[in-house]
PDB file of C-alpha atoms in Angstrom:
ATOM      1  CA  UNK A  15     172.447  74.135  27.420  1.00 49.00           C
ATOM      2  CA  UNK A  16     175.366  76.579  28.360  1.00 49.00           C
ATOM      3  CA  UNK A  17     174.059  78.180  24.691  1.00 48.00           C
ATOM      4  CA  UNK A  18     171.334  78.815  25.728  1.00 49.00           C
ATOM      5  CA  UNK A  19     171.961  80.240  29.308  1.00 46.00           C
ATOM      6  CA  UNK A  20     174.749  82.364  27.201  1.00 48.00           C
ATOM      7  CA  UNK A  21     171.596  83.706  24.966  1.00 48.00           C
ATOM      8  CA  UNK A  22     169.251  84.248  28.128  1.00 48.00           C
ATOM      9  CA  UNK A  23     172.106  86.523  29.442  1.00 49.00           C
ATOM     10  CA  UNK A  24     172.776  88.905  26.651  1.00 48.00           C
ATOM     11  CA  UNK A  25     169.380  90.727  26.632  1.00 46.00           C
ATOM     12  CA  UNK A  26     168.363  91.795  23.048  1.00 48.00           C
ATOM     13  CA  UNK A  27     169.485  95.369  21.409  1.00 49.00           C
ATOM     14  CA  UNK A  28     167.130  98.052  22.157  1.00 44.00           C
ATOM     15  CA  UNK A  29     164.547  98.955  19.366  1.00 48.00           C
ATOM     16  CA  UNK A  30     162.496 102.104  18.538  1.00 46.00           C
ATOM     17  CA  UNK A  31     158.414 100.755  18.161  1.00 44.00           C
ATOM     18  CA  UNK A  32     156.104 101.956  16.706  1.00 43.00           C
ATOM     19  CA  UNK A  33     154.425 102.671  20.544  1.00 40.00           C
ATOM     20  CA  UNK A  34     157.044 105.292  21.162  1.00 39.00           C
ATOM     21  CA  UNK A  35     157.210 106.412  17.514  1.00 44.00           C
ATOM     22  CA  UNK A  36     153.633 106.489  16.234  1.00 46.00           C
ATOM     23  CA  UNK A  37     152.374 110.043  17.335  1.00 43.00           C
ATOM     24  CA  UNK A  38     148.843 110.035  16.132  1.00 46.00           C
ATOM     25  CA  UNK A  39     147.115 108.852  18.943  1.00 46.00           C
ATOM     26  CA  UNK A  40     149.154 111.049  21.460  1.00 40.00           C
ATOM     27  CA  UNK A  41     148.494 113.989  19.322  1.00 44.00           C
ATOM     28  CA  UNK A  42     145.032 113.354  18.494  1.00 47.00           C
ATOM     29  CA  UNK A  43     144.978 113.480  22.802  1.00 43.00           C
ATOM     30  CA  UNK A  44     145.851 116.707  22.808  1.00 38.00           C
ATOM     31  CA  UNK A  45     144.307 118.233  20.331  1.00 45.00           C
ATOM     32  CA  UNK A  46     140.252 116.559  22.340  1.00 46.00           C
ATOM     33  CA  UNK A  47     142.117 117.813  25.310  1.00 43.00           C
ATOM     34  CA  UNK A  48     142.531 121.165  24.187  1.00 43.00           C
ATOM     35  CA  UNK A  49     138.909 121.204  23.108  1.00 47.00           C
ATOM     36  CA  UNK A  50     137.747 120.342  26.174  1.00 42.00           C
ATOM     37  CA  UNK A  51     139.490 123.466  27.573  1.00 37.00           C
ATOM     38  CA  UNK A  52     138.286 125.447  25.105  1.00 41.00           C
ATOM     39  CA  UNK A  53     134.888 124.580  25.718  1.00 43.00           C
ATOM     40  CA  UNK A  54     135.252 124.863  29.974  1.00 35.00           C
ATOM     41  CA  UNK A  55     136.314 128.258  29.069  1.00 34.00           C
ATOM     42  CA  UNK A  56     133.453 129.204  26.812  1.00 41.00           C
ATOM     43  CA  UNK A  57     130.866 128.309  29.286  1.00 37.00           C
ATOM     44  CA  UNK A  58     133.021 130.010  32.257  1.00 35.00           C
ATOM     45  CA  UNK A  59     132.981 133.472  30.009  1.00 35.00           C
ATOM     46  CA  UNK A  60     129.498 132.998  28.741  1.00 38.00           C
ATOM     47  CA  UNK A  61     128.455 132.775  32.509  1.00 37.00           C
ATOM     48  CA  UNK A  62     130.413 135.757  33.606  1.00 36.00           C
ATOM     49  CA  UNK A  63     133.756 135.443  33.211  1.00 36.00           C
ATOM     50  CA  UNK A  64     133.767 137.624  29.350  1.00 34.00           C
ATOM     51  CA  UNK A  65     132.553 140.671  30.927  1.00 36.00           C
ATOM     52  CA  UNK A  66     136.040 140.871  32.919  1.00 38.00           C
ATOM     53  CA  UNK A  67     137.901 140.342  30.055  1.00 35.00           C
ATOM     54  CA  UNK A  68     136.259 142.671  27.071  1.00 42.00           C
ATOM     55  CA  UNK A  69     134.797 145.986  26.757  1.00 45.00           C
ATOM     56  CA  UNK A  70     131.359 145.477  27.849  1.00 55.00           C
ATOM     57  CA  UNK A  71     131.208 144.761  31.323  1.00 75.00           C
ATOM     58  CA  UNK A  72     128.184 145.124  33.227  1.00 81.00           C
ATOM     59  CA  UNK A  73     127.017 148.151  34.596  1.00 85.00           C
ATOM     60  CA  UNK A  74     124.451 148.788  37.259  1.00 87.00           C
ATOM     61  CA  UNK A  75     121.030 150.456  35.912  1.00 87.00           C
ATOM     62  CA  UNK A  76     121.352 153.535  37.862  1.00 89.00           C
ATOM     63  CA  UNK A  77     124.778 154.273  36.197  1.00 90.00           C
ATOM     64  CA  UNK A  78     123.153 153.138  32.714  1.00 89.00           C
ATOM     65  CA  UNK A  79     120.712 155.704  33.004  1.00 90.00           C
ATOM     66  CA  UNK A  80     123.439 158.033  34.125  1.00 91.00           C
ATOM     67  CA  UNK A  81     124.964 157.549  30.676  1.00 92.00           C
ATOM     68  CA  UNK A  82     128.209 156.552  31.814  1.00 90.00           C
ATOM     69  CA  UNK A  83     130.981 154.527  29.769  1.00 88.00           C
ATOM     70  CA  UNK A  84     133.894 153.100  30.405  1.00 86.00           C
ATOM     71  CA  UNK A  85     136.273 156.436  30.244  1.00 85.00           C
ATOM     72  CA  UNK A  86     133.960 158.003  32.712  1.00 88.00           C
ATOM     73  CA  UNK A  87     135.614 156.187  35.547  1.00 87.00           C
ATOM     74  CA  UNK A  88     138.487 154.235  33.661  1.00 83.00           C
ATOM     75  CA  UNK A  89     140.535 157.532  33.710  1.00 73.00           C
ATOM     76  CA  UNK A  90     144.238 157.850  33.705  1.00 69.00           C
ATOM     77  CA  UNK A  91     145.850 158.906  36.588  1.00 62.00           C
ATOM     78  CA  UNK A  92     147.501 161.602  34.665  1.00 67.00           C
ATOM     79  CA  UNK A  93     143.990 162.790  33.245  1.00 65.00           C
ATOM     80  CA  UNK A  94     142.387 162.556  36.632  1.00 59.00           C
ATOM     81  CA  UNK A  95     145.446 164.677  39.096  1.00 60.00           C
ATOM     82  CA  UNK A  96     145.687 161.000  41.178  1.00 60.00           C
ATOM     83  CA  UNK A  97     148.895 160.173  42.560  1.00 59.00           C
ATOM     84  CA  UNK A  98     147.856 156.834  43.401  1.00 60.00           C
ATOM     85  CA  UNK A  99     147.171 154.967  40.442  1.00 63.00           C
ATOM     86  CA  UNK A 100     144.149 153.840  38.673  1.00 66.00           C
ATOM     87  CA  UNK A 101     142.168 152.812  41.778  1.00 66.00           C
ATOM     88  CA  UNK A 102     142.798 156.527  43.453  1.00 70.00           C
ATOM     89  CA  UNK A 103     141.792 157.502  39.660  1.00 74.00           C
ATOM     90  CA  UNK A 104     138.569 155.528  40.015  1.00 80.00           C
ATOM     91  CA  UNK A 105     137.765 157.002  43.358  1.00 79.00           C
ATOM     92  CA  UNK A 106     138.254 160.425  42.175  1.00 82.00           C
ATOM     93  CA  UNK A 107     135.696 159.549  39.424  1.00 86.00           C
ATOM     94  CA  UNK A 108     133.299 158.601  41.766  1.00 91.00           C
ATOM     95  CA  UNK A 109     133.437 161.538  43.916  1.00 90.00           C
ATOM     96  CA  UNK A 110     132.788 163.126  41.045  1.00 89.00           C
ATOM     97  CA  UNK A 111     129.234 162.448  40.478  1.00 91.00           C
ATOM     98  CA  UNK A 112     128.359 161.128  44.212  1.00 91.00           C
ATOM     99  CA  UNK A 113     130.464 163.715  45.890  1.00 91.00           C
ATOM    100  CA  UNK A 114     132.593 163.581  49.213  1.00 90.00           C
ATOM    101  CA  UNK A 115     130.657 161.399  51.693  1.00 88.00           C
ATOM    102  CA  UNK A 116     133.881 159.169  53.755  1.00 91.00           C
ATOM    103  CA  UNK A 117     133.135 156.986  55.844  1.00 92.00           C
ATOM    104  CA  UNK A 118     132.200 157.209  59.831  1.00 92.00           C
ATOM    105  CA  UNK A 119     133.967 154.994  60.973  1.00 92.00           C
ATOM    106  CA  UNK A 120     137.296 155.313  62.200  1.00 93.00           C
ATOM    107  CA  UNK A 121     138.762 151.757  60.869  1.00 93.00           C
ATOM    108  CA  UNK A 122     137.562 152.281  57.825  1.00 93.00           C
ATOM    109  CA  UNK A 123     138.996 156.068  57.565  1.00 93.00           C
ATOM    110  CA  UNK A 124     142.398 155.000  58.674  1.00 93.00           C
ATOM    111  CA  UNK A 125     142.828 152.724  55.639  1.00 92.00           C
ATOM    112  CA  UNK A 126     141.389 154.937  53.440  1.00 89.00           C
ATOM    113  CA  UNK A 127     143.799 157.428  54.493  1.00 88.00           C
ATOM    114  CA  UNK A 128     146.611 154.657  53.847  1.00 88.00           C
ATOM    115  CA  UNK A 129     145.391 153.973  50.712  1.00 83.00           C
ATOM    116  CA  UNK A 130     143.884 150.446  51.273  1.00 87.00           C
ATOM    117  CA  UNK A 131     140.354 151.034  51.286  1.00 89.00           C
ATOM    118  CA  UNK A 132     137.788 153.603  48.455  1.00 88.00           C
ATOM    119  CA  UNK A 133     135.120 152.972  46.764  1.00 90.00           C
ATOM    120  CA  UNK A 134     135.257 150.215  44.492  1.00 87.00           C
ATOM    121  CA  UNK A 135     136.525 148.491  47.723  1.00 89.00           C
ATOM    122  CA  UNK A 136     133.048 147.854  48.544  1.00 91.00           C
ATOM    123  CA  UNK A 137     131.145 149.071  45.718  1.00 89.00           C
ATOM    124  CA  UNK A 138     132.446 146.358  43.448  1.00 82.00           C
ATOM    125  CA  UNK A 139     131.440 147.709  40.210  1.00 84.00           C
ATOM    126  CA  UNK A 140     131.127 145.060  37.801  1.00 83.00           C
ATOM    127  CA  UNK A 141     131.059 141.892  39.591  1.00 79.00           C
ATOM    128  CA  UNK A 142     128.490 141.536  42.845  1.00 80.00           C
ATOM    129  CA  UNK A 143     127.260 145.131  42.635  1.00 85.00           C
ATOM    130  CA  UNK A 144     123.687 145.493  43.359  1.00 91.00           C
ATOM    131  CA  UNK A 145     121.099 148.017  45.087  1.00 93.00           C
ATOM    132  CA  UNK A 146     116.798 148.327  45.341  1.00 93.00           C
ATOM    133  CA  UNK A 147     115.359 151.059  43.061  1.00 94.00           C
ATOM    134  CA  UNK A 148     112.571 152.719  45.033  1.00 94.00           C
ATOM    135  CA  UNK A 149     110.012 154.349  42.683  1.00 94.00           C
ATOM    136  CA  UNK A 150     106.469 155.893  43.808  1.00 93.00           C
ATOM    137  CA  UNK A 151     103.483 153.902  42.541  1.00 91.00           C
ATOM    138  CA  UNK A 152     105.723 151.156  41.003  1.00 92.00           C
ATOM    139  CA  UNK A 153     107.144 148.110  42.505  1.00 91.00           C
ATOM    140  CA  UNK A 154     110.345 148.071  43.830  1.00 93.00           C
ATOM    141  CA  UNK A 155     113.255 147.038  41.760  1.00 94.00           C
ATOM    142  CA  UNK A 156     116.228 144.695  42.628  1.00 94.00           C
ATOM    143  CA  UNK A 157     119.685 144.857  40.316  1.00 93.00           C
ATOM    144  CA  UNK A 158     122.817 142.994  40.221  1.00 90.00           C
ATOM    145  CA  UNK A 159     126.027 143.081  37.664  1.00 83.00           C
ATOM    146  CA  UNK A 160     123.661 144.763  35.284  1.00 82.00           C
ATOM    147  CA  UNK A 161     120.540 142.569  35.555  1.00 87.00           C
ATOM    148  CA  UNK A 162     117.077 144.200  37.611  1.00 90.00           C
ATOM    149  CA  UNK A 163     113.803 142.783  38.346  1.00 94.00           C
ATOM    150  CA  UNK A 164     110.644 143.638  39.868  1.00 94.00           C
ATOM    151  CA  UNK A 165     109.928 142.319  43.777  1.00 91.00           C
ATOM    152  CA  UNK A 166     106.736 140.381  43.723  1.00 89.00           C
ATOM    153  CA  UNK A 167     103.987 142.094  46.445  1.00 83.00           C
ATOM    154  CA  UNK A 168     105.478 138.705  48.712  1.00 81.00           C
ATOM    155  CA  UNK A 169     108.582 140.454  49.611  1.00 82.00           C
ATOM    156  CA  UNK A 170     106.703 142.845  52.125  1.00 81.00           C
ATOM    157  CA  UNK A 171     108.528 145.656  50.848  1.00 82.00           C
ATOM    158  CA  UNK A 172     106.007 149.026  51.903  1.00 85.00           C
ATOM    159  CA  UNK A 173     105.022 151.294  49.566  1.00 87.00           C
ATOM    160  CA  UNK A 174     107.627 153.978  48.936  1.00 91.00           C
ATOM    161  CA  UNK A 175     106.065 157.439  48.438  1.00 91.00           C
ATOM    162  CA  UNK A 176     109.100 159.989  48.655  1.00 91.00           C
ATOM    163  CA  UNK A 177     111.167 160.771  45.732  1.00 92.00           C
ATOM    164  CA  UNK A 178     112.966 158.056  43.135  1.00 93.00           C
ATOM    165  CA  UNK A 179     115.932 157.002  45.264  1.00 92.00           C
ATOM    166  CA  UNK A 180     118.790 154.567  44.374  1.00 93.00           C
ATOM    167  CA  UNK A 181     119.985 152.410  47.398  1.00 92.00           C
ATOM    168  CA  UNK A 182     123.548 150.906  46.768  1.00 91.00           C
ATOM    169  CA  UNK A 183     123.814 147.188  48.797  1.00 92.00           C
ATOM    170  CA  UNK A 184     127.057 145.910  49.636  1.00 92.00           C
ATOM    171  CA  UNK A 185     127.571 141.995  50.089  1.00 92.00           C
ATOM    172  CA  UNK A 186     128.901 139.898  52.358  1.00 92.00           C
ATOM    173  CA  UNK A 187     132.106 138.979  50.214  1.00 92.00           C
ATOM    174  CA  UNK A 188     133.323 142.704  50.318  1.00 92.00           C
ATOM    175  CA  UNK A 189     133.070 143.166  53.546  1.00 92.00           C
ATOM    176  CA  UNK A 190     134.978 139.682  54.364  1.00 92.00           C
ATOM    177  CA  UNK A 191     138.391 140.855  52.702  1.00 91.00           C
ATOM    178  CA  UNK A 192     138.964 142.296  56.005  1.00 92.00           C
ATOM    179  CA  UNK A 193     136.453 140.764  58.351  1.00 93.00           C
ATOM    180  CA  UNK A 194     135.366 137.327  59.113  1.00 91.00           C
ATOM    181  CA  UNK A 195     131.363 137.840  58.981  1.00 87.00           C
ATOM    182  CA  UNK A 196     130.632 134.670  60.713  1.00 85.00           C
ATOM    183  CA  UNK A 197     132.876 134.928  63.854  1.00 88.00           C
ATOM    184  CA  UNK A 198     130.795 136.355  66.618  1.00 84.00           C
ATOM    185  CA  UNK A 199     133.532 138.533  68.067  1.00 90.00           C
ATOM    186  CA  UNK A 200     133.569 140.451  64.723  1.00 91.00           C
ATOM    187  CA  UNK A 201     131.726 143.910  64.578  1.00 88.00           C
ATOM    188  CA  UNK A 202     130.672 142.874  60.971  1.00 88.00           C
ATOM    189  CA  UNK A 203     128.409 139.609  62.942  1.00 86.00           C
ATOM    190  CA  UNK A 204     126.100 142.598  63.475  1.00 86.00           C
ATOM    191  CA  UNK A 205     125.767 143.245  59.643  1.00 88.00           C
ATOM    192  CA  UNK A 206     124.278 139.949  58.682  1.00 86.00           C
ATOM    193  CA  UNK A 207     121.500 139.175  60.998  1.00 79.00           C
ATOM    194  CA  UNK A 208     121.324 136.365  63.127  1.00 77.00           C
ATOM    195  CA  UNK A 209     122.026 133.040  62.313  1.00 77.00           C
ATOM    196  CA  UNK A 210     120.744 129.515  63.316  1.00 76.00           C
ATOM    197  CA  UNK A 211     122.785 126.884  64.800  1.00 75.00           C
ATOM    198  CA  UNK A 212     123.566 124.419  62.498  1.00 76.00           C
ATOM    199  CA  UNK A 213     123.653 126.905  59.714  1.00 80.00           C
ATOM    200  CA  UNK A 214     125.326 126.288  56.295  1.00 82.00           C
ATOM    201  CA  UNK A 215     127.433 128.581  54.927  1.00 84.00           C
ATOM    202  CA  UNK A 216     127.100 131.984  54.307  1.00 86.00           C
ATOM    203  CA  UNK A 217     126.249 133.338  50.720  1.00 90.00           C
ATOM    204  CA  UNK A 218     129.280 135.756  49.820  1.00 89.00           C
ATOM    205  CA  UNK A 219     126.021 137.366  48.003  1.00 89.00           C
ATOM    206  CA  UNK A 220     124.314 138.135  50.641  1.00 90.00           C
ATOM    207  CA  UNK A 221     123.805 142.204  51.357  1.00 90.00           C
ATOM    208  CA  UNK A 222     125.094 143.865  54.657  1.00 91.00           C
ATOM    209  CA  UNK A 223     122.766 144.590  56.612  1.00 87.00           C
ATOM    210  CA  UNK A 224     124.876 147.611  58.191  1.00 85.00           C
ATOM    211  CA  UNK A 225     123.236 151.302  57.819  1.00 74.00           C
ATOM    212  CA  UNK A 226     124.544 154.221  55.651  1.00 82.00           C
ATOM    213  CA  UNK A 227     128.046 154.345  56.872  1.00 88.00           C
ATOM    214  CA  UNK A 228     128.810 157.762  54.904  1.00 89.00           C
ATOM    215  CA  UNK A 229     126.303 159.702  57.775  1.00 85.00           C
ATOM    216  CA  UNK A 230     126.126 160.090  60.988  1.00 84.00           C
ATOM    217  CA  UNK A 231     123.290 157.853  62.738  1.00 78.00           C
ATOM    218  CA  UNK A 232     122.109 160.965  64.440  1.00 81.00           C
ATOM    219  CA  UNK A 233     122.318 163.170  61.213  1.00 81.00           C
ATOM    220  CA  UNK A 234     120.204 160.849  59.188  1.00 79.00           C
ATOM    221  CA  UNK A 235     117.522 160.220  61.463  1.00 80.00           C
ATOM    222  CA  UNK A 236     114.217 161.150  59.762  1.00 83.00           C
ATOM    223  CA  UNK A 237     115.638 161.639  56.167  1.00 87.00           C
ATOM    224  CA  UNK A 238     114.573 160.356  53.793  1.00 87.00           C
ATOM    225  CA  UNK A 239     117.451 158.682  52.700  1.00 84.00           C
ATOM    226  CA  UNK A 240     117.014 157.057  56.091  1.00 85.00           C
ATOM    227  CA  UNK A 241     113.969 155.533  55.002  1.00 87.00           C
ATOM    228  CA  UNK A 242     115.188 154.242  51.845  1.00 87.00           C
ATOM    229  CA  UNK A 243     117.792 152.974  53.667  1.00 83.00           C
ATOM    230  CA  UNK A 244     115.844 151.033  55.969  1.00 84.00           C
ATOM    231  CA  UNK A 245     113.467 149.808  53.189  1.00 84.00           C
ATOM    232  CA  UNK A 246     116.399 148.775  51.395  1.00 84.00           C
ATOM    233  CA  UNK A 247     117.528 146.480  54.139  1.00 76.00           C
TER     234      UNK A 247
END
């Protein structure tokens, strides 16, 4: 009996198993589990996520007909005179085709003057940048990251009978860097409409509704880029 107590007490010598030795199954774990990341990440870039990584990211159809590439905005600041770095350099790029045109109002002007706010700030090139094509005797066209399509007659759009015009649309999720589009007390709750109690969410697609900030209200009055404007919206 006092054997036996004597054996319980002396607990047996400590052996390597085959369950902490055998490395097959573990391994053939992470090699399916590295698969499986491999193929979340193929349908992420196939979706949208390749453009932002390779050469070929969208562009809008306005700036495909332009015949722009990549170098015509992707300049070095050394090539372009910016002291800023690339984004100055890609600002400079765009006043280079669009021209001067800053913005009215005097928030936004103060951060561009500190550097925190140009044009791809809002104009988000490759990812959420859309517009309306207005053409004369053809329906008008909708484009986003590189896509466009034809409005159907049910959209209401009039018929546009001035001169081809290109209408830039910024969304909601630019705007809300700074502001918070929702919150009533926020001059950018003017730039989405009105809203519905009970509402869901707010599509970070959705276009402002703001007019041409670039001109005077007074200036623009009776332009035609007025109108377009106004269509566009």
């Amino acid at each position: 009996m006092n054997v036996e107590l004597e054996r319980r007490r002396s607990a047996p010598a400590h052996e390597r198993t085959s369950d902490v030795t055998r490395t097959r199954g573990w391994l053939a774990g992470v090699l399916g589990g590295a698969a499986a990341l491999a193929a979340v990440l193929a349908v992420e870039l196939s979706v949208g996520g390749a453009a932002s990584l390779g050469p070929s990211r969208a562009l809008s159809p306005p700036h495909t007909e332009a015949g722009l590439s990549c170098e015509s905005c992707h300049r070095s600041p050394e090539e372009s005179g910016a002291e800023q770095g690339e984004a100055a350099a890609i600002a400079e790029a765009c006043v280079g085709c669009h021209g001067p045109h800053p913005s009215t109002r005097p928030g936004h002007r103060r951060m561009a003057a500190e550097g925190r706010l140009g044009c791809p700030t809002c104009h988000a090139i490759h990812d959420g940048h859309g517009g309306v094509t207005l053409t004369t005797g053809a329906a008008t066209t909708r484009w986003r990251d590189g896509a466009s399509w034809a409005l159907p007659a049910s959209a209401g759009v009039p018929e546009w009978t001035g001169a081809r015009q290109h209408v830039a649309l910024v969304e909601v999720s630019a705007c809300a860097r700074c502001h918070e589009p929702t919150r009533s007390d926020d001059p950018m709750a003017y730039c989405i409409g009105a809203r519905r109690p009970g509402e869901g969410p707010l599509d970070p697609r959705t276009p402002a509704l703001c007019f041409d900030e670039h001109q005077p209200l007074l200036d623009a009055a009776g332009t035609e880029r007025a109108a377009a404007w106004e269509l566009a919206r």
